[in-house]
mmCIF file of C-alpha atoms and ligand atoms in Angstrom:
data_model
loop_
_atom_site.group_PDB
_atom_site.id
_atom_site.type_symbol
_atom_site.label_atom_id
_atom_site.label_comp_id
_atom_site.label_asym_id
_atom_site.label_seq_id
_atom_site.Cartn_x
_atom_site.Cartn_y
_atom_site.Cartn_z
ATOM 1 C CA UNK A 1 14.793 -9.179 0.501
ATOM 2 C CA UNK A 2 13.683 -12.456 2.276
ATOM 3 C CA UNK A 3 10.781 -14.239 0.689
ATOM 4 C CA UNK A 4 7.892 -14.814 2.968
ATOM 5 C CA UNK A 5 9.561 -12.800 5.828
ATOM 6 C CA UNK A 6 7.125 -10.748 7.964
ATOM 7 C CA UNK A 7 8.916 -7.409 7.922
ATOM 8 C CA UNK A 8 5.980 -5.624 9.340
ATOM 9 C CA UNK A 9 5.607 -7.602 12.483
ATOM 10 C CA UNK A 10 9.478 -7.520 13.070
ATOM 11 C CA UNK A 11 9.476 -3.705 12.626
ATOM 12 C CA UNK A 12 6.526 -3.316 15.005
ATOM 13 C CA UNK A 13 8.387 -5.599 17.591
ATOM 14 C CA UNK A 14 11.700 -3.603 17.185
ATOM 15 C CA UNK A 15 9.912 -0.353 17.214
ATOM 16 C CA UNK A 16 8.463 -1.118 20.874
ATOM 17 C CA UNK A 17 11.614 -2.845 22.103
ATOM 18 C CA UNK A 18 13.662 0.265 20.991
ATOM 19 C CA UNK A 19 11.066 2.862 21.986
ATOM 20 C CA UNK A 20 11.068 4.025 18.308
ATOM 21 C CA UNK A 21 8.443 6.186 16.527
ATOM 22 C CA UNK A 22 7.892 6.036 12.745
ATOM 23 C CA UNK A 23 6.735 9.279 11.256
ATOM 24 C CA UNK A 24 5.664 9.050 7.628
ATOM 25 C CA UNK A 25 4.716 11.732 5.046
ATOM 26 C CA UNK A 26 1.287 11.521 2.928
ATOM 27 C CA UNK A 27 3.437 10.854 -0.022
ATOM 28 C CA UNK A 28 4.642 7.449 1.138
ATOM 29 C CA UNK A 29 3.067 4.310 -0.096
ATOM 30 C CA UNK A 30 -0.062 2.876 1.611
ATOM 31 C CA UNK A 31 1.849 0.065 3.413
ATOM 32 C CA UNK A 32 4.282 2.585 5.091
ATOM 33 C CA UNK A 33 1.238 4.809 5.966
ATOM 34 C CA UNK A 34 -0.329 2.073 7.795
ATOM 35 C CA UNK A 35 2.719 1.145 9.592
ATOM 36 C CA UNK A 36 3.520 4.583 10.864
ATOM 37 C CA UNK A 37 2.630 5.851 14.236
ATOM 38 C CA UNK A 38 1.906 9.168 12.798
ATOM 39 C CA UNK A 39 1.203 10.278 9.101
ATOM 40 C CA UNK A 40 1.085 14.045 8.313
ATOM 41 C CA UNK A 41 2.195 16.842 6.197
ATOM 42 C CA UNK A 42 5.514 18.523 6.770
ATOM 43 C CA UNK A 43 4.205 20.921 9.396
ATOM 44 C CA UNK A 44 2.532 18.304 11.445
ATOM 45 C CA UNK A 45 5.478 15.982 11.163
ATOM 46 C CA UNK A 46 7.740 18.582 12.553
ATOM 47 C CA UNK A 47 5.434 19.407 15.382
ATOM 48 C CA UNK A 48 5.341 15.553 16.152
ATOM 49 C CA UNK A 49 9.099 15.374 16.052
ATOM 50 C CA UNK A 50 9.412 18.293 18.439
ATOM 51 C CA UNK A 51 7.104 16.746 21.082
ATOM 52 C CA UNK A 52 7.850 12.887 20.918
ATOM 53 C CA UNK A 53 9.334 11.030 23.914
ATOM 54 C CA UNK A 54 10.511 8.138 21.752
ATOM 55 C CA UNK A 55 14.324 7.428 21.800
ATOM 56 C CA UNK A 56 14.526 6.999 18.109
ATOM 57 C CA UNK A 57 12.785 8.727 15.335
ATOM 58 C CA UNK A 58 12.519 6.824 12.022
ATOM 59 C CA UNK A 59 11.498 9.092 9.320
ATOM 60 C CA UNK A 60 9.508 7.685 6.317
ATOM 61 C CA UNK A 61 10.051 10.649 4.222
ATOM 62 C CA UNK A 62 12.687 12.674 2.437
ATOM 63 C CA UNK A 63 16.052 14.045 3.874
ATOM 64 C CA UNK A 64 14.937 17.611 4.602
ATOM 65 C CA UNK A 65 12.130 16.376 6.751
ATOM 66 C CA UNK A 66 14.299 13.949 8.704
ATOM 67 C CA UNK A 67 16.886 16.726 9.234
ATOM 68 C CA UNK A 68 14.072 18.982 10.535
ATOM 69 C CA UNK A 69 13.211 16.408 12.943
ATOM 70 C CA UNK A 70 16.811 16.086 14.104
ATOM 71 C CA UNK A 71 17.213 19.843 14.503
ATOM 72 C CA UNK A 72 14.000 19.865 16.609
ATOM 73 C CA UNK A 73 15.067 16.780 18.640
ATOM 74 C CA UNK A 74 18.980 16.853 18.525
ATOM 75 C CA UNK A 75 19.338 14.551 21.514
ATOM 76 C CA UNK A 76 17.404 11.696 19.631
ATOM 77 C CA UNK A 77 18.685 9.244 17.139
ATOM 78 C CA UNK A 78 16.807 10.190 13.932
ATOM 79 C CA UNK A 79 16.939 7.427 11.048
ATOM 80 C CA UNK A 80 16.303 7.884 7.374
ATOM 81 C CA UNK A 81 15.989 4.422 5.700
ATOM 82 C CA UNK A 82 17.576 5.763 2.355
ATOM 83 C CA UNK A 83 19.981 8.797 2.268
ATOM 84 C CA UNK A 84 19.277 9.167 -1.490
ATOM 85 C CA UNK A 85 15.857 10.310 -0.482
ATOM 86 C CA UNK A 86 16.369 13.844 -1.330
ATOM 87 C CA UNK A 87 14.178 16.583 -2.975
ATOM 88 C CA UNK A 88 14.499 18.358 -6.181
ATOM 89 C CA UNK A 89 13.289 21.522 -4.679
ATOM 90 C CA UNK A 90 15.698 21.377 -1.793
ATOM 91 C CA UNK A 91 18.549 20.625 -4.436
ATOM 92 C CA UNK A 92 17.460 23.809 -6.409
ATOM 93 C CA UNK A 93 18.903 26.091 -3.535
ATOM 94 C CA UNK A 94 22.596 25.631 -2.809
ATOM 95 C CA UNK A 95 23.898 27.470 0.213
ATOM 96 C CA UNK A 96 26.859 29.178 -1.857
ATOM 97 C CA UNK A 97 24.163 30.501 -4.274
ATOM 98 C CA UNK A 98 21.745 31.297 -1.621
ATOM 99 C CA UNK A 99 24.232 33.336 0.391
ATOM 100 C CA UNK A 100 24.922 35.382 -2.700
ATOM 101 C CA UNK A 101 21.237 36.012 -3.278
ATOM 102 C CA UNK A 102 20.746 37.353 0.225
ATOM 103 C CA UNK A 103 23.792 39.526 -0.186
ATOM 104 C CA UNK A 104 22.385 41.070 -3.366
ATOM 105 C CA UNK A 105 19.038 41.682 -1.926
ATOM 106 C CA UNK A 106 19.975 43.336 1.474
ATOM 107 C CA UNK A 107 17.463 44.398 4.273
ATOM 108 C CA UNK A 108 14.940 41.546 3.479
ATOM 109 C CA UNK A 109 13.707 39.029 5.944
ATOM 110 C CA UNK A 110 14.473 35.611 4.705
ATOM 111 C CA UNK A 111 11.393 33.345 4.690
ATOM 112 C CA UNK A 112 12.345 29.750 3.733
ATOM 113 C CA UNK A 113 10.116 26.903 3.003
ATOM 114 C CA UNK A 114 10.990 23.835 4.956
ATOM 115 C CA UNK A 115 11.896 21.828 1.882
ATOM 116 C CA UNK A 116 15.583 23.047 2.133
ATOM 117 C CA UNK A 117 18.901 21.533 3.697
ATOM 118 C CA UNK A 118 19.718 22.426 7.176
ATOM 119 C CA UNK A 119 22.307 24.703 5.972
ATOM 120 C CA UNK A 120 19.883 26.930 4.111
ATOM 121 C CA UNK A 121 17.475 26.927 7.160
ATOM 122 C CA UNK A 122 20.633 28.131 9.241
ATOM 123 C CA UNK A 123 20.597 31.350 6.686
ATOM 124 C CA UNK A 124 17.062 32.082 7.180
ATOM 125 C CA UNK A 125 15.084 34.136 9.616
ATOM 126 C CA UNK A 126 11.911 32.129 9.634
ATOM 127 C CA UNK A 127 10.791 28.793 8.157
ATOM 128 C CA UNK A 128 7.363 28.008 6.710
ATOM 129 C CA UNK A 129 5.598 24.945 5.330
ATOM 130 C CA UNK A 130 2.937 25.002 2.833
ATOM 131 C CA UNK A 131 0.210 24.864 5.630
ATOM 132 C CA UNK A 132 1.334 28.138 6.966
ATOM 133 C CA UNK A 133 3.343 30.106 4.521
ATOM 134 C CA UNK A 134 0.612 32.752 4.091
ATOM 135 C CA UNK A 135 0.293 33.174 7.887
ATOM 136 C CA UNK A 136 3.879 33.427 8.449
ATOM 137 C CA UNK A 137 4.389 36.153 5.913
ATOM 138 C CA UNK A 138 1.226 37.904 7.161
ATOM 139 C CA UNK A 139 2.683 37.859 10.692
ATOM 140 C CA UNK A 140 5.464 40.093 9.691
ATOM 141 C CA UNK A 141 5.192 43.964 9.782
ATOM 142 C CA UNK A 142 3.394 45.184 6.616
ATOM 143 C CA UNK A 143 6.365 47.097 5.361
ATOM 144 C CA UNK A 144 8.892 44.374 5.880
ATOM 145 C CA UNK A 145 10.680 43.262 2.599
ATOM 146 C CA UNK A 146 10.976 39.688 2.126
ATOM 147 C CA UNK A 147 13.050 36.949 0.341
ATOM 148 C CA UNK A 148 11.102 33.865 -0.336
ATOM 149 C CA UNK A 149 12.941 30.530 -1.215
ATOM 150 C CA UNK A 150 13.195 28.162 -2.759
ATOM 151 C CA UNK A 151 9.801 27.367 -4.490
ATOM 152 C CA UNK A 152 8.888 29.981 -6.998
ATOM 153 C CA UNK A 153 5.249 28.628 -7.373
ATOM 154 C CA UNK A 154 4.476 28.741 -3.649
ATOM 155 C CA UNK A 155 6.452 32.169 -3.493
ATOM 156 C CA UNK A 156 4.191 33.524 -6.232
ATOM 157 C CA UNK A 157 1.198 32.030 -4.431
ATOM 158 C CA UNK A 158 2.003 33.795 -1.104
ATOM 159 C CA UNK A 159 2.858 36.898 -2.904
ATOM 160 C CA UNK A 160 -0.692 36.987 -4.579
ATOM 161 C CA UNK A 161 -2.183 36.201 -1.199
ATOM 162 C CA UNK A 162 -0.394 38.782 0.916
ATOM 163 C CA UNK A 163 0.388 41.484 -1.590
ATOM 164 C CA UNK A 164 3.868 41.907 0.123
ATOM 165 C CA UNK A 165 7.062 42.929 -1.312
ATOM 166 C CA UNK A 166 8.795 39.656 -2.064
ATOM 167 C CA UNK A 167 11.800 38.518 -3.963
ATOM 168 C CA UNK A 168 11.332 34.985 -5.041
ATOM 169 C CA UNK A 169 14.200 32.405 -5.417
ATOM 170 C CA UNK A 170 13.632 30.286 -8.859
ATOM 171 C CA UNK A 171 13.275 26.788 -7.696
ATOM 172 C CA UNK A 172 10.737 24.247 -8.350
ATOM 173 C CA UNK A 173 9.609 20.722 -7.512
ATOM 174 C CA UNK A 174 9.734 18.228 -10.338
ATOM 175 C CA UNK A 175 6.429 16.686 -9.311
ATOM 176 C CA UNK A 176 4.399 19.788 -9.163
ATOM 177 C CA UNK A 177 5.751 21.279 -12.125
ATOM 178 C CA UNK A 178 4.734 18.264 -14.208
ATOM 179 C CA UNK A 179 0.899 18.731 -14.136
ATOM 180 C CA UNK A 180 -0.629 19.492 -17.405
ATOM 181 C CA UNK A 181 -3.406 22.128 -17.306
ATOM 182 C CA UNK A 182 -4.632 20.709 -20.684
ATOM 183 C CA UNK A 183 -5.013 17.231 -19.473
ATOM 184 C CA UNK A 184 -6.597 18.311 -16.195
ATOM 185 C CA UNK A 185 -9.127 20.306 -18.182
ATOM 186 C CA UNK A 186 -9.825 17.246 -20.349
ATOM 187 C CA UNK A 187 -10.345 15.179 -17.322
ATOM 188 C CA UNK A 188 -12.749 17.770 -16.089
ATOM 189 C CA UNK A 189 -14.705 17.409 -19.080
ATOM 190 C CA UNK A 190 -15.206 13.851 -18.529
ATOM 191 C CA UNK A 191 -16.033 14.457 -14.844
ATOM 192 C CA UNK A 192 -17.788 17.686 -14.950
ATOM 193 C CA UNK A 193 -18.712 17.365 -11.223
ATOM 194 C CA UNK A 194 -15.198 16.873 -9.939
ATOM 195 C CA UNK A 195 -13.608 19.579 -8.001
ATOM 196 C CA UNK A 196 -9.876 20.450 -8.894
ATOM 197 C CA UNK A 197 -7.753 20.586 -5.707
ATOM 198 C CA UNK A 198 -4.071 21.803 -5.983
ATOM 199 C CA UNK A 199 -1.049 21.979 -3.976
ATOM 200 C CA UNK A 200 0.536 25.405 -3.945
ATOM 201 C CA UNK A 201 3.649 24.197 -5.477
ATOM 202 C CA UNK A 202 1.890 23.858 -8.724
ATOM 203 C CA UNK A 203 2.291 26.477 -11.589
ATOM 204 C CA UNK A 204 -0.117 29.541 -11.713
ATOM 205 C CA UNK A 205 -2.214 28.118 -14.754
ATOM 206 C CA UNK A 206 -2.934 25.007 -12.712
ATOM 207 C CA UNK A 207 -3.554 27.072 -9.612
ATOM 208 C CA UNK A 208 -5.873 29.383 -11.483
ATOM 209 C CA UNK A 209 -8.404 26.458 -12.377
ATOM 210 C CA UNK A 210 -8.342 25.196 -8.750
ATOM 211 C CA UNK A 211 -11.597 24.863 -6.651
ATOM 212 C CA UNK A 212 -9.432 24.710 -3.533
ATOM 213 C CA UNK A 213 -5.503 25.234 -3.009
ATOM 214 C CA UNK A 214 -3.781 23.757 0.233
ATOM 215 C CA UNK A 215 -1.042 21.722 1.669
ATOM 216 C CA UNK A 216 -1.329 17.982 1.593
ATOM 217 C CA UNK A 217 -3.114 18.106 5.011
ATOM 218 C CA UNK A 218 -5.481 20.873 3.957
ATOM 219 C CA UNK A 219 -6.380 19.085 0.716
ATOM 220 C CA UNK A 220 -7.139 15.974 2.923
ATOM 221 C CA UNK A 221 -9.319 17.909 5.204
ATOM 222 C CA UNK A 222 -11.218 19.611 2.403
ATOM 223 C CA UNK A 223 -12.114 16.289 0.842
ATOM 224 C CA UNK A 224 -13.436 15.095 4.271
ATOM 225 C CA UNK A 225 -15.544 18.359 4.937
ATOM 226 C CA UNK A 226 -16.683 19.229 1.253
ATOM 227 C CA UNK A 227 -19.953 17.846 -0.014
ATOM 228 C CA UNK A 228 -18.595 16.868 -3.286
ATOM 229 C CA UNK A 229 -18.210 13.446 -4.432
ATOM 230 C CA UNK A 230 -15.265 13.573 -7.040
ATOM 231 C CA UNK A 231 -11.841 15.277 -6.892
ATOM 232 C CA UNK A 232 -9.059 15.834 -9.354
ATOM 233 C CA UNK A 233 -6.098 15.725 -7.156
ATOM 234 C CA UNK A 234 -3.147 17.962 -8.226
ATOM 235 C CA UNK A 235 -0.312 16.764 -5.843
ATOM 236 C CA UNK A 236 1.710 13.565 -5.324
ATOM 237 C CA UNK A 237 -0.777 10.816 -5.445
ATOM 238 C CA UNK A 238 0.274 9.173 -2.169
ATOM 239 C CA UNK A 239 -2.113 11.521 -0.529
ATOM 240 C CA UNK A 240 -5.136 9.657 -2.200
ATOM 241 C CA UNK A 241 -4.466 6.572 0.017
ATOM 242 C CA UNK A 242 -5.506 8.749 3.184
ATOM 243 C CA UNK A 243 -8.295 10.427 1.188
ATOM 244 C CA UNK A 244 -9.800 6.982 0.242
ATOM 245 C CA UNK A 245 -9.185 5.792 3.855
ATOM 246 C CA UNK A 246 -11.020 8.737 5.361
ATOM 247 C CA UNK A 247 -13.873 8.978 2.613
ATOM 248 C CA UNK A 248 -14.042 5.649 0.744
ATOM 249 C CA UNK A 249 -17.252 6.591 -0.990
ATOM 250 C CA UNK A 250 -15.751 9.483 -2.940
ATOM 251 C CA UNK A 251 -13.734 9.363 -6.233
ATOM 252 C CA UNK A 252 -10.140 10.691 -6.380
ATOM 253 C CA UNK A 253 -8.562 11.193 -9.706
ATOM 254 C CA UNK A 254 -4.789 11.886 -9.927
ATOM 255 C CA UNK A 255 -4.202 14.955 -12.012
ATOM 256 C CA UNK A 256 -2.410 13.772 -15.039
ATOM 257 C CA UNK A 257 1.289 14.958 -15.757
ATOM 258 C CA UNK A 258 2.524 16.335 -19.211
ATOM 259 C CA UNK A 259 3.935 13.033 -20.141
ATOM 260 C CA UNK A 260 1.202 10.373 -19.776
ATOM 261 C CA UNK A 261 3.982 7.517 -20.151
ATOM 262 C CA UNK A 262 6.223 8.557 -17.314
ATOM 263 C CA UNK A 263 4.470 8.302 -13.936
ATOM 264 C CA UNK A 264 6.314 11.549 -13.110
ATOM 265 C CA UNK A 265 3.689 12.898 -10.711
ATOM 266 C CA UNK A 266 5.049 10.507 -8.298
ATOM 267 C CA UNK A 267 7.900 11.738 -6.166
ATOM 268 C CA UNK A 268 10.602 9.423 -7.019
ATOM 269 C CA UNK A 269 12.455 10.529 -3.784
ATOM 270 C CA UNK A 270 9.542 9.817 -1.458
ATOM 271 C CA UNK A 271 9.230 6.402 -3.231
ATOM 272 C CA UNK A 272 12.816 5.329 -2.425
ATOM 273 C CA UNK A 273 11.522 4.431 1.113
ATOM 274 C CA UNK A 274 10.304 0.775 1.386
ATOM 275 C CA UNK A 275 9.094 -1.390 4.215
ATOM 276 C CA UNK A 276 12.293 -3.614 3.752
ATOM 277 C CA UNK A 277 14.468 -0.607 4.130
ATOM 278 C CA UNK A 278 12.587 0.535 7.116
ATOM 279 C CA UNK A 279 13.201 -2.821 8.565
ATOM 280 C CA UNK A 280 17.058 -2.797 8.143
ATOM 281 C CA UNK A 281 17.278 0.783 9.157
ATOM 282 C CA UNK A 282 15.617 0.143 12.409
ATOM 283 C CA UNK A 283 17.458 -3.217 13.077
ATOM 284 C CA UNK A 284 20.803 -1.657 12.181
ATOM 285 C CA UNK A 285 19.896 1.934 13.463
ATOM 286 C CA UNK A 286 21.467 3.589 10.488
ATOM 287 C CA UNK A 287 21.629 5.381 8.186
ATOM 288 C CA UNK A 288 21.529 8.171 10.966
ATOM 289 C CA UNK A 289 20.954 11.974 10.305
ATOM 290 C CA UNK A 290 24.011 13.880 11.492
ATOM 291 C CA UNK A 291 24.119 17.692 11.356
ATOM 292 C CA UNK A 292 27.212 19.828 12.253
ATOM 293 C CA UNK A 293 26.541 21.367 15.745
ATOM 294 C CA UNK A 294 26.836 25.087 14.638
ATOM 295 C CA UNK A 295 24.341 24.632 11.766
ATOM 296 C CA UNK A 296 21.987 22.631 13.910
ATOM 297 C CA UNK A 297 21.812 25.299 16.589
ATOM 298 C CA UNK A 298 21.425 28.261 14.137
ATOM 299 C CA UNK A 299 18.823 26.282 12.137
ATOM 300 C CA UNK A 300 16.872 25.733 15.185
ATOM 301 C CA UNK A 301 15.939 29.372 15.874
ATOM 302 C CA UNK A 302 13.883 30.020 12.569
ATOM 303 C CA UNK A 303 12.162 26.705 12.823
ATOM 304 C CA UNK A 304 11.176 27.491 16.409
ATOM 305 C CA UNK A 305 9.797 30.829 15.227
ATOM 306 C CA UNK A 306 7.694 29.175 12.816
ATOM 307 C CA UNK A 307 6.329 26.652 15.357
ATOM 308 C CA UNK A 308 5.546 29.418 17.768
ATOM 309 C CA UNK A 309 3.605 31.401 15.205
ATOM 310 C CA UNK A 310 1.767 28.277 13.956
ATOM 311 C CA UNK A 311 0.724 27.660 17.804
ATOM 312 C CA UNK A 312 3.276 24.904 18.493
ATOM 313 C CA UNK A 313 0.901 22.087 19.272
ATOM 314 C CA UNK A 314 -2.332 23.676 18.076
ATOM 315 C CA UNK A 315 -4.835 22.343 15.757
ATOM 316 C CA UNK A 316 -3.595 21.547 12.220
ATOM 317 C CA UNK A 317 -4.784 24.185 9.512
HETATM 318 P P1 13P B 1 3.420 19.497 2.634
HETATM 319 O O1 13P B 1 3.882 20.670 3.228
HETATM 320 O O2 13P B 1 1.914 19.720 1.953
HETATM 321 O O3 13P B 1 3.446 18.171 3.446
HETATM 322 O O4 13P B 1 4.079 19.204 1.324
HETATM 323 C C1 13P B 1 5.526 18.759 1.404
HETATM 324 C C2 13P B 1 6.017 18.539 0.053
HETATM 325 O O5 13P B 1 7.188 18.114 -0.188
HETATM 326 C C3 13P B 1 5.188 19.011 -1.053
HETATM 327 O O6 13P B 1 5.921 18.580 -2.246
HETATM 328 FE FE1 SF4 B 2 10.500 17.537 -2.805
HETATM 329 FE FE2 SF4 B 2 8.674 17.726 -4.632
HETATM 330 FE FE3 SF4 B 2 9.173 15.350 -3.564
HETATM 331 FE FE4 SF4 B 2 7.996 17.230 -2.217
HETATM 332 S S1 SF4 B 2 7.383 16.251 -4.052
HETATM 333 S S2 SF4 B 2 9.634 15.935 -1.493
HETATM 334 S S3 SF4 B 2 8.940 19.228 -2.945
HETATM 335 S S4 SF4 B 2 10.638 16.612 -4.979
#
């Protein structure tokens, strides 16, 4: 890191020189969200990647998101500033084990959350995100039997919402599993007017006390439209930056994790991306996402199917 160097201005200069676009997820730090051309949830980011006319997509997010961008825009150079920016949920579903799971549960349509590797997507019939998981499952014929992977909490949420026959893969996200119901209720005692808003990757007891459940984009929209003044936010706290930006008069309290000393409600993978790494990544045009052609082609079909159902460039839910 060069002391006093204006990384932000240099990134902006290179971005226009190279016709690059910076896409950032809501879990990135505020400085990166401000620098990005577009900030969104995983659905909106994949829609953006599919429609951009930039030559380079620099992804400020985690690897599965950058891979999705590459699958949707195979002719573009897709860069991820740190290849270690993985995802504990994607890691919980390995292709070898998933193939076995599909074989053990034959005749089921495979609905897979976007938080997976390209290889897992290539084994799927249709992809979903937390924004559209319920709609995607509801779009299938009523008697269709389903496999849902990899998040067991989102799978359970979708099952409860749709009443469908769903076999759920036993995966979890290390961030959303960490929220403590007890500590959330204690916080609610201190702030009785606060509304509890929850990402569907959280465990059932936390979802049960929610005033609202939704993807990061849906939570953001809710805090904008709702007439409340205070929110306990049970998802990665990066989203609070946008909430404050959009509605600075309201109060946003991060939901506490079980271990109050660990800061583990932050996604350690998302936070691997820094402004300095974005600078070097854009300068050197690496690390670059590469996906085997056969996997890329096969993985594209279930993502296209999702985008079609979601209304490809339609309004964000
Ligand atoms: P969103 O679909 O809300 O962007 O969530 C992505 C994610 O990684 C949640 O942990
Ligand atoms: Fe993966 Fe969880 Fe981080 Fe989202 S918050 S990227 S699901 S580890």
